[in-house]
Each structure stands twice: as structure tokens, then as C-alpha cells.
Tab-separated table of N, CA and C in Angstrom:
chain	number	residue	atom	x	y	z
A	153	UNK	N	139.889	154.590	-154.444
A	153	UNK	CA	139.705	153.837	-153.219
A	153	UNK	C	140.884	152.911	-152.977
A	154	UNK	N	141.028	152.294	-152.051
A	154	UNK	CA	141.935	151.343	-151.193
A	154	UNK	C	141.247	150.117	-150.923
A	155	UNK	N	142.034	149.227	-150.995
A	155	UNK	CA	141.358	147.896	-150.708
A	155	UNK	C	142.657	147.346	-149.376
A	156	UNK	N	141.691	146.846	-148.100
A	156	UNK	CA	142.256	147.091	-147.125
A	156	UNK	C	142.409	145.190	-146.724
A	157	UNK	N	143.976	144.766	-147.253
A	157	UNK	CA	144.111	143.213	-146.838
A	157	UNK	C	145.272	143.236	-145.696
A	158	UNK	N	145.181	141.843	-144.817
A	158	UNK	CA	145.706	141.817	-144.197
A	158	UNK	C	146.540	140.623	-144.673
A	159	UNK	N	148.049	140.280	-144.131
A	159	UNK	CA	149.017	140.491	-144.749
A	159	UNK	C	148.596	138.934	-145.526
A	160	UNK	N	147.932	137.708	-145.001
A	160	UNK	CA	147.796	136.358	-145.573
A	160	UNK	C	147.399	136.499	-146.953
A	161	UNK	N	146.515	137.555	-146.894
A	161	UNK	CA	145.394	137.628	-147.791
A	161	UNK	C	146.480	138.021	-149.222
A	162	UNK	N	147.122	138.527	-149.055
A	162	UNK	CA	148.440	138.970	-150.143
A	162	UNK	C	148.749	137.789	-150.475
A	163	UNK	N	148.751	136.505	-150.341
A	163	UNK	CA	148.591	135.275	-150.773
A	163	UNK	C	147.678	134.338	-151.510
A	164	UNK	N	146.413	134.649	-150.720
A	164	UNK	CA	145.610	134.263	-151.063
A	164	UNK	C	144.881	134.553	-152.384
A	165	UNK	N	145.621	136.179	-152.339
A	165	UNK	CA	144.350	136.601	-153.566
A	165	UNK	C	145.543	135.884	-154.636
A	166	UNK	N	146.144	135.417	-154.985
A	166	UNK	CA	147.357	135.243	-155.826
A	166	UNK	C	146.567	133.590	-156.715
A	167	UNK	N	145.724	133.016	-155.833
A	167	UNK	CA	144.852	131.716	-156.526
A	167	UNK	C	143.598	131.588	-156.263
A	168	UNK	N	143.060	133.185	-155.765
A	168	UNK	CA	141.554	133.040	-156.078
A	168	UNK	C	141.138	132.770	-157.455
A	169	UNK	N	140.257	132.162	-157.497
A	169	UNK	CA	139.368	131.274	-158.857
A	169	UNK	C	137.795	131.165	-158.279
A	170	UNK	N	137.711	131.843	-157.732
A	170	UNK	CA	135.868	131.970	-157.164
A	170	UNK	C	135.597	130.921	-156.383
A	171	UNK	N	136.435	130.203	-155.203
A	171	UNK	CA	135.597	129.489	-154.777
A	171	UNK	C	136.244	130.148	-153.368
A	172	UNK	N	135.343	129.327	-151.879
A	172	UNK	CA	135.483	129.993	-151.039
A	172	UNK	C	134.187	129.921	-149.755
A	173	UNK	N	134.215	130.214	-148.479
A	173	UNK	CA	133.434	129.964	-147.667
A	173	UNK	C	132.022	129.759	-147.288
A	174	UNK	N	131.595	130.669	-148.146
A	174	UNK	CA	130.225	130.736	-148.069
A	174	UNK	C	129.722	131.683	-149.597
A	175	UNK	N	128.506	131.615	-150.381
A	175	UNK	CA	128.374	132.254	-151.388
A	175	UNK	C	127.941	133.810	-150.839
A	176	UNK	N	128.059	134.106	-149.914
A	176	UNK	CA	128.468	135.707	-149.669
A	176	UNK	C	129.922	135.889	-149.648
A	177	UNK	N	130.386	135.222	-149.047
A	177	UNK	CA	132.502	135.884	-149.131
A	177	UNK	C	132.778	135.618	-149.990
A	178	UNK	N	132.450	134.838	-151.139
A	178	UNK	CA	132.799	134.951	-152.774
A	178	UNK	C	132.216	135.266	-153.282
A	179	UNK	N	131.025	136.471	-153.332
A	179	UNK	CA	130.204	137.187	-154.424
A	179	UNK	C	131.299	138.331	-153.494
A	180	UNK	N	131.854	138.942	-152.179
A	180	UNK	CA	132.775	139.836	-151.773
A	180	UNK	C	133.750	139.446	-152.216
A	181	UNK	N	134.357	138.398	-152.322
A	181	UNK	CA	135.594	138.231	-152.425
A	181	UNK	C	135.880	138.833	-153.962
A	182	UNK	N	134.938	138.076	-154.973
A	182	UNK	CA	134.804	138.501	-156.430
A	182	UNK	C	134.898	140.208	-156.689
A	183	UNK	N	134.168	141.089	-155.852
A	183	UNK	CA	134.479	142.396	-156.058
A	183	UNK	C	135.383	142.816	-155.463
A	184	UNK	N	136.080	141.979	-154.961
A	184	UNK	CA	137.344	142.647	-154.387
A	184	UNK	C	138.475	142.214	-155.440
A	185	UNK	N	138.103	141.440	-155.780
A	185	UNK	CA	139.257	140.566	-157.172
A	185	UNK	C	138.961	141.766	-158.058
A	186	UNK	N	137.751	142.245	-158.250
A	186	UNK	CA	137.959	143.251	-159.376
A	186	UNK	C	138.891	144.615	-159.616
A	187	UNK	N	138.344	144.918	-158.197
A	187	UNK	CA	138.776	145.882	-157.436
A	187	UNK	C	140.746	145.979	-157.890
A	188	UNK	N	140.835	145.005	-157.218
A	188	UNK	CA	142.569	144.898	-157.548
A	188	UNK	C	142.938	145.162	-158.951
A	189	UNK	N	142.464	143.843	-159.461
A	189	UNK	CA	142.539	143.690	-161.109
A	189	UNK	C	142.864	145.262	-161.772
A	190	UNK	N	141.419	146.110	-161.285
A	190	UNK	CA	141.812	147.191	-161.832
A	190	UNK	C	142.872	148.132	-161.176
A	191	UNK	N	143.624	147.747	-160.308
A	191	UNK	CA	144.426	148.878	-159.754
A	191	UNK	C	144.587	149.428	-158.439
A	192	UNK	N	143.790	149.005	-157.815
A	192	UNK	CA	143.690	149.854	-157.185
A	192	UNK	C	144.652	149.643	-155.517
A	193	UNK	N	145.081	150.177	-155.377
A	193	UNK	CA	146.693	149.870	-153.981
A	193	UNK	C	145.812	149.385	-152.756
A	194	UNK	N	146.425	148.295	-152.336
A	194	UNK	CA	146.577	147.339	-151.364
A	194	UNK	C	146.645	148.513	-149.652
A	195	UNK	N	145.825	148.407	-149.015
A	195	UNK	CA	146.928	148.912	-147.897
A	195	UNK	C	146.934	147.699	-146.860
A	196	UNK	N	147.884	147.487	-146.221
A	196	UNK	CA	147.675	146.394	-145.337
A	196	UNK	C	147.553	146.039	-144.024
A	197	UNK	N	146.595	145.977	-143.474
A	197	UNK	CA	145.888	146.012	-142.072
A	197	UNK	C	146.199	144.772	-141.046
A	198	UNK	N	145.977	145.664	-139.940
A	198	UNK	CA	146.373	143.759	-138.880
A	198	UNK	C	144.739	143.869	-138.532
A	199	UNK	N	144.432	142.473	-138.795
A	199	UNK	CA	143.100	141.914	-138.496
A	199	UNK	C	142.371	141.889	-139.719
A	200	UNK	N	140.590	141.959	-139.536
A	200	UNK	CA	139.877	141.567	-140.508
A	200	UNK	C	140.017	142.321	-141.428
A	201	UNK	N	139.821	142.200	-142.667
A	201	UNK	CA	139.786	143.503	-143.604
A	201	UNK	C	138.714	143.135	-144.460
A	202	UNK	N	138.636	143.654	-146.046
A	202	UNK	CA	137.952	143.828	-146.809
A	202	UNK	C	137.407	142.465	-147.554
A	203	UNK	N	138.371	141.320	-147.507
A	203	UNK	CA	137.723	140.199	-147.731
A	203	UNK	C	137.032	139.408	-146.549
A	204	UNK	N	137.485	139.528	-145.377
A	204	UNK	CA	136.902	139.358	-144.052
A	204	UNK	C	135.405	139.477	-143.844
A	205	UNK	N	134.670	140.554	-144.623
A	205	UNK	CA	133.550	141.439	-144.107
A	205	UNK	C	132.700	140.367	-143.821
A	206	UNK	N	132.002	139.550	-144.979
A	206	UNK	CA	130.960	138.750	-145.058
A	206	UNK	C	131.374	137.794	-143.750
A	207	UNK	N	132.410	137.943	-142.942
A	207	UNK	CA	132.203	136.393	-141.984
A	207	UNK	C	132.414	136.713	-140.521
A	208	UNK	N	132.406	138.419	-141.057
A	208	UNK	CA	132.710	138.874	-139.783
A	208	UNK	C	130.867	138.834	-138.617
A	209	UNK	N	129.489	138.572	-138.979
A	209	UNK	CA	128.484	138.600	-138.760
A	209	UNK	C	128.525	136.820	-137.835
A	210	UNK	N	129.599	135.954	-137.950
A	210	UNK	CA	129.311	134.677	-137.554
A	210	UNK	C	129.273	134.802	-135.837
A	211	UNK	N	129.026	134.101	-135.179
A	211	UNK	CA	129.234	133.586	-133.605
A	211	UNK	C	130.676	134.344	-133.692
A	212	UNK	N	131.465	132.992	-134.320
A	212	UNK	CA	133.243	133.553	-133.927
A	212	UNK	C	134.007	133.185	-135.228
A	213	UNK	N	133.949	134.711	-135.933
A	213	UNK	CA	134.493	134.426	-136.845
A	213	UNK	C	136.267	133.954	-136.686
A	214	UNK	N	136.500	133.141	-137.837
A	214	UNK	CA	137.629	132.773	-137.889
A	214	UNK	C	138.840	133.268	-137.387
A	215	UNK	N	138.470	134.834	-138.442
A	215	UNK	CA	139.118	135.925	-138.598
A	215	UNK	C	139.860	136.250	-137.242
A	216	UNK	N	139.989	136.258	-136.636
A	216	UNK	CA	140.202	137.142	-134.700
A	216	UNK	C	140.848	135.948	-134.346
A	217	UNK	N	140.907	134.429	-134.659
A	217	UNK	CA	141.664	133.899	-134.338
A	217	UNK	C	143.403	133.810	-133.939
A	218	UNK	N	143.913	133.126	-132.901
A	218	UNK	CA	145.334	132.950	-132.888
A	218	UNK	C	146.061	132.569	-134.328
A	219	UNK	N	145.365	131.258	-134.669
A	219	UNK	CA	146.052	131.050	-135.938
A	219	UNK	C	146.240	131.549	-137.254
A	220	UNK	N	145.102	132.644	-137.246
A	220	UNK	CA	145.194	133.778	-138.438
A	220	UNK	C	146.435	134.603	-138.161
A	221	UNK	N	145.587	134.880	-137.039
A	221	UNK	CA	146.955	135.936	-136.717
A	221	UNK	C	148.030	135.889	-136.819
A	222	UNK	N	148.811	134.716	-136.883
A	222	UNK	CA	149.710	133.593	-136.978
A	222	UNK	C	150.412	133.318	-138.566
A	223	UNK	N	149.211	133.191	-138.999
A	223	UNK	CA	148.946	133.263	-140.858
A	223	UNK	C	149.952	134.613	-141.029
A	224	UNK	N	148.812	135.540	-140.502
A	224	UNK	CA	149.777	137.158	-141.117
A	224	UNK	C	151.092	137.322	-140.977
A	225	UNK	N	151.091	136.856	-139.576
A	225	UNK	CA	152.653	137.419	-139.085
A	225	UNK	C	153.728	135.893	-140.334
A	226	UNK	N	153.270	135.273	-140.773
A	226	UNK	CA	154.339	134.350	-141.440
A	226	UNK	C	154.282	134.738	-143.037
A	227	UNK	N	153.083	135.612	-143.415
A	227	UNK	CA	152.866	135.607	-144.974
A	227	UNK	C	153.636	136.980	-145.141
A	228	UNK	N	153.727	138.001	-144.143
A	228	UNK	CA	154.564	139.022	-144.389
A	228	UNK	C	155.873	139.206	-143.858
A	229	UNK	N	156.416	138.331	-143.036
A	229	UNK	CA	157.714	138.075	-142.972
A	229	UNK	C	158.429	137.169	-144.190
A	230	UNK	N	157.524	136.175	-145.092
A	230	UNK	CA	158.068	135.874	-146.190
A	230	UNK	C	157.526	136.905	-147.360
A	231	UNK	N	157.054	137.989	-147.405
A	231	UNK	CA	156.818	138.875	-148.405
A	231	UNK	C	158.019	140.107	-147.961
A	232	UNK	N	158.086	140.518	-147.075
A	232	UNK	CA	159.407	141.077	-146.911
A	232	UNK	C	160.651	140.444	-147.310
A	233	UNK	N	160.671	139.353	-146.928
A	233	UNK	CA	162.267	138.747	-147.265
A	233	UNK	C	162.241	138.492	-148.698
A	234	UNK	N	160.848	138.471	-149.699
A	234	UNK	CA	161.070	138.845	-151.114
A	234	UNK	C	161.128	139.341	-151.570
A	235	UNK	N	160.759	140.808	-151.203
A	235	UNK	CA	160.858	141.996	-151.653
A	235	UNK	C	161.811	142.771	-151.408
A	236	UNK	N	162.605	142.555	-149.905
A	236	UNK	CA	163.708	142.990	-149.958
A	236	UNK	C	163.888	144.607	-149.043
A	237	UNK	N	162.451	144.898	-148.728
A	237	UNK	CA	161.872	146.306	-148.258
A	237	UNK	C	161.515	146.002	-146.951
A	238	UNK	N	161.634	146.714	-146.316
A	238	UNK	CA	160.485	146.828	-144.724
A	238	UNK	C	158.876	147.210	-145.250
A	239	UNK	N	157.742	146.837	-144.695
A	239	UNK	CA	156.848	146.267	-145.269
A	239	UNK	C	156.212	146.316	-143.734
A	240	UNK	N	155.534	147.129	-143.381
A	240	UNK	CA	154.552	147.169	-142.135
A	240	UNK	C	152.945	147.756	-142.233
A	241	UNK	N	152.230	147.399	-141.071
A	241	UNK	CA	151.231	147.753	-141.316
A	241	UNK	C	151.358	148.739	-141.629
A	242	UNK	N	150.055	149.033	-142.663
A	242	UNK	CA	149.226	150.854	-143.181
A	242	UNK	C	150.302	150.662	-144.424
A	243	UNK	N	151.046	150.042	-144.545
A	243	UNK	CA	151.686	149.881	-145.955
A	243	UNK	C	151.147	149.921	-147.270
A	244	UNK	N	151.588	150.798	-148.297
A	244	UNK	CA	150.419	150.887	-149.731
A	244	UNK	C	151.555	149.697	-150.570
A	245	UNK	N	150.582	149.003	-151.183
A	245	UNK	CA	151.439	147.904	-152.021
A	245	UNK	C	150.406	148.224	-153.357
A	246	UNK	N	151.079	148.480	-154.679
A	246	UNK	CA	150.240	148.571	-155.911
A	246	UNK	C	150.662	146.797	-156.642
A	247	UNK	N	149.053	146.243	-156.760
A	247	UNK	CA	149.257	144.953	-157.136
A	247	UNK	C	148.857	145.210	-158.687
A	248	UNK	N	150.411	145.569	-159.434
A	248	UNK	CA	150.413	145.806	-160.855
A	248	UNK	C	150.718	144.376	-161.070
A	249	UNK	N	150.792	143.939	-162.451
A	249	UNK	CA	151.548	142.873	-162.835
A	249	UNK	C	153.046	142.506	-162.830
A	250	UNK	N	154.116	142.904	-163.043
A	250	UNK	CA	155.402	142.721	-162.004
A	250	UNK	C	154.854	142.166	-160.430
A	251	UNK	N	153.961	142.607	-159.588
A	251	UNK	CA	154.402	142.224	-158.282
A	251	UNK	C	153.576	141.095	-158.404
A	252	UNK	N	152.490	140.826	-158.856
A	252	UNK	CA	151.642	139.562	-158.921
A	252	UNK	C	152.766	138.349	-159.509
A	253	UNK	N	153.607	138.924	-160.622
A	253	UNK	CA	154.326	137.579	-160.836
A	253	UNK	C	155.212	137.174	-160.160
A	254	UNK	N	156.160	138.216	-159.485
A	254	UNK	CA	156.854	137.966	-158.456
A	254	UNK	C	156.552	136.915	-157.374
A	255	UNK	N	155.389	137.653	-156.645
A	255	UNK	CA	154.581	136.627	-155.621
A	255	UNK	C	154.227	135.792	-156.255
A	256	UNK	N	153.417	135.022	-157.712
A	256	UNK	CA	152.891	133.724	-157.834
A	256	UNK	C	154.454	132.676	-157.832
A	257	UNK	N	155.320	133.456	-158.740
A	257	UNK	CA	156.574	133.072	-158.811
A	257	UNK	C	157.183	132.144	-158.023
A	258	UNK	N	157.314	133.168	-156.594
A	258	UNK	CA	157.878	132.247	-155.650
A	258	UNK	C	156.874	131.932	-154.350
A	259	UNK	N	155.377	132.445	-155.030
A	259	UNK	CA	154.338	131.213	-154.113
A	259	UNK	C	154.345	129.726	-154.893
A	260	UNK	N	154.724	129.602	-156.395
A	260	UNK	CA	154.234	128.374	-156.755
A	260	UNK	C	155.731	127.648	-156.572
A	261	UNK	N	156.864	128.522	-156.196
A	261	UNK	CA	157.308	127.435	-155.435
A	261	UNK	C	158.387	127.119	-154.273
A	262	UNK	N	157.297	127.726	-153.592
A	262	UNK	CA	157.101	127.261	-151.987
A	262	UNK	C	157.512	128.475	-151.295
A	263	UNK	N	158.319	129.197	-152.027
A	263	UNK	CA	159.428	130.207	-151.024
A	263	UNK	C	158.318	130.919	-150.226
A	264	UNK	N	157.368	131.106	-150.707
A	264	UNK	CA	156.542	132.100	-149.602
A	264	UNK	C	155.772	131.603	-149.217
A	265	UNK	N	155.302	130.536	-148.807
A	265	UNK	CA	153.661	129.628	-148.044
A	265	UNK	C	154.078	129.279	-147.297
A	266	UNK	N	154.884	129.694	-145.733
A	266	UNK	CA	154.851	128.796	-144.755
A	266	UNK	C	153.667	129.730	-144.138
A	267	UNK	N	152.936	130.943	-144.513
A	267	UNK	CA	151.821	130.957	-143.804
A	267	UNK	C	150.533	129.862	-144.414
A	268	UNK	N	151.206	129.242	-145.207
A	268	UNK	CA	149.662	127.897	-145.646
A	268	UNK	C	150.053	127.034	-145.377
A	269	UNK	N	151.290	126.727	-144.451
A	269	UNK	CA	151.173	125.382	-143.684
A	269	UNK	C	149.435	125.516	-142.801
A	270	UNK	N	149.144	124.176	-143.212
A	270	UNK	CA	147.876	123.334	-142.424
A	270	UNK	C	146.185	124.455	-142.794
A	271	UNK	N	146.254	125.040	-143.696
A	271	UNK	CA	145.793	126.061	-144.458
A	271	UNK	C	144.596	124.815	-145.054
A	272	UNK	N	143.389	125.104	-144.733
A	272	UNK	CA	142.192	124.206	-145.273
A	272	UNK	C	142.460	123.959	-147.116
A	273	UNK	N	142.912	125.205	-147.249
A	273	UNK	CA	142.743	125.426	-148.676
A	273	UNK	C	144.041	125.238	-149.743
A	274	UNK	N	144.920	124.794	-148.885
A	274	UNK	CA	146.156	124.934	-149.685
A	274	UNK	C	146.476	123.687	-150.237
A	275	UNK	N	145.698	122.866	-150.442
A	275	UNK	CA	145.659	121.791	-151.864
A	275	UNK	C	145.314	122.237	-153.139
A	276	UNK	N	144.270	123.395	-152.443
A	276	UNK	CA	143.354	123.972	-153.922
A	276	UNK	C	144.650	125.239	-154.550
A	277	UNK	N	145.052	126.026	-153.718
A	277	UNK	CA	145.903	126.540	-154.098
A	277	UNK	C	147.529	125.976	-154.966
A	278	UNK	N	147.463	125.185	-154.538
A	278	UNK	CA	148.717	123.815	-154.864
A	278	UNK	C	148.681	123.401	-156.339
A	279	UNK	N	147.385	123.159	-156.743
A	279	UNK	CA	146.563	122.727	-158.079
A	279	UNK	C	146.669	124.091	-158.822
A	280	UNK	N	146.219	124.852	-158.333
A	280	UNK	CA	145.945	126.683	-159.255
A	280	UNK	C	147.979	126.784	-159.712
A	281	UNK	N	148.695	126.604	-158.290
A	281	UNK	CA	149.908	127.155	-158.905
A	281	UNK	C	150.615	126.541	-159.899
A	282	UNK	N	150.276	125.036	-159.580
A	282	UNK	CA	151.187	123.771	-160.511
A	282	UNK	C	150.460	123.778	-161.835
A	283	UNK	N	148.930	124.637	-161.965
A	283	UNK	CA	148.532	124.477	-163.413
A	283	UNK	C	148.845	126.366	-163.668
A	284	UNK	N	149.664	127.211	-163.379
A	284	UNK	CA	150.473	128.056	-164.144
A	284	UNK	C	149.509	129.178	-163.516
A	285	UNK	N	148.780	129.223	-162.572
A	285	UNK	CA	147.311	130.086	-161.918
A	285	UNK	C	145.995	130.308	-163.141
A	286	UNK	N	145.943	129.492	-163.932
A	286	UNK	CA	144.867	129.504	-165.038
A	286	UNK	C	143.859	129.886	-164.225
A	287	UNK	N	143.219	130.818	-164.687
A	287	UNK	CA	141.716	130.770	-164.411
A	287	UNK	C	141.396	131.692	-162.999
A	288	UNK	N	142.738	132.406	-162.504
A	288	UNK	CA	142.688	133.301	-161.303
A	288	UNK	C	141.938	134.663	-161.637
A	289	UNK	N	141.128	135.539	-160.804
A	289	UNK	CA	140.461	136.360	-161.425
A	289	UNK	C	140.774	137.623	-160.345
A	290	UNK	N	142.477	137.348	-160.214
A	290	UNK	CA	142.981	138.666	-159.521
A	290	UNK	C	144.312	138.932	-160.589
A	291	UNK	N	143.961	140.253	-161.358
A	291	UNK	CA	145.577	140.300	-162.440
A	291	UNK	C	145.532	138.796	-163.387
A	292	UNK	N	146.654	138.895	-163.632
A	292	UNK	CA	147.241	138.279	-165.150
A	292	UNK	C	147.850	137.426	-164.374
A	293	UNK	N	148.494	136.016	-164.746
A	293	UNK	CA	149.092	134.826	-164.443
A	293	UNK	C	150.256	135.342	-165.304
């Protein structure tokens, strides 16, 4: 199988530690952490994807927002300029260990988070990177 993120989320999963919106998008989010962990290739979608699901049932989910959208287009223009590749949607990315350290690498410092400028969560993420990603339950730190 494929696990289908859109491009922020290539960030995000980098300091998941189980916490998160509601205790449905982190009992999803958690099998999607597994999911990776074991292998399995990234493809990368514009809009909601596979961690999305649980919030996609709200009034208005987040997700469909300008400023997500916003999110993506800045988390994969700084994942391209680290990788060095063209990098577009429907793209397969295998999140082995090399690319996880790469990205925590130069997420913990700074080169790739201008999609977490003003990011609810990017204190908590801030804490995960400056303590070495202890305790992340996507891949190896």
C-alpha cells in the first residue's frame, strides 16, 4: 500500500509523538506513523490525504483551507531545494532512514519550516527537534 501525504505533512510526520487534534486523528494519525515506520512510500497529494481523514467529517475542516494550502506550497518548495530533485504531485518518496534524517536534520534547524511559520503546533515541534526527536513514533531519530 501507499500512504497518501500532502506536501506539509512531510514535516509534520518528522515530530509526531502522539499528540494532536482530536483522539480520532491521533488513534489515525498513529496508524499512519506505523504505516511509514514500516516502509511503506509516501505518494504526495494536493489537498486532504491520509492523515486528514478523521477531520475531514467537521462543518469546515481546516484541511481545504487557504492557509494549508499555503503550508504545502512552502513545505515542498523547501523539500525540493533540499533534495535537490523536482518533486511534484503523485510523487513516490520512500521514508527510509537516510531521508528522515536528512529532513529532521535541516527541520531542527530551521532550513525547512517556513511552512510552520504561525503553525499552532510549532512550539511543540521546536521542543521534539531541540530534544534530538526523542520519542517520535515515525522511523528512527
Amino acid at each position: 500500500m501507499t500512504v497518501r501525504l500532502r506536501a506539509h505533512h512531510l514535516l509534520c510526520m518528522l515530530t509526531f509523538v502522539g499528540e494532536g487534534y482530536t483522539p480520532a486523528f491521533t488513534d489515525n494519525y498513529r496508524r499512519v506513523a506505523e504505516r511509514l515506520t514500516k516502509g511503506e512510500e509516501i505518494k504526495l497529494v494536493s489537498g486532504p490525504d491520509d492523515i486528514c481523514a478523521p477531520l475531514l467529517d467537521e462543518m469546515e475542516p481546516h484541511c481545504f483551507k487557504a492557509s494549508v494550502i499555503e503550508r504545502d506550497a512552502a513545505a515542498l518548495a523547501d523539500v525540493v531545494a533540499l533534495l535537490g530533485e523536482e518533486i511534484e504531485i503523485g510523487a513516490m518518496l520512500v521514508p527510509d532512514a537516510a531521508l528522515l534524517a536528512k529532513l529532521r536534520r535541516n527541520f531542527a534547524s530551521g532550513e525547512i519550516r517556513h511552512a510552520c511559520l504561525g503553525c499552532e503546533w510549532g512550539d511543540l515541534c521546536s521542543r521534539i527537534a531541540a530534544g534530538n526527536f526523542a520519542d517520535v513514533l515515525i522511523g528512527h531519530a
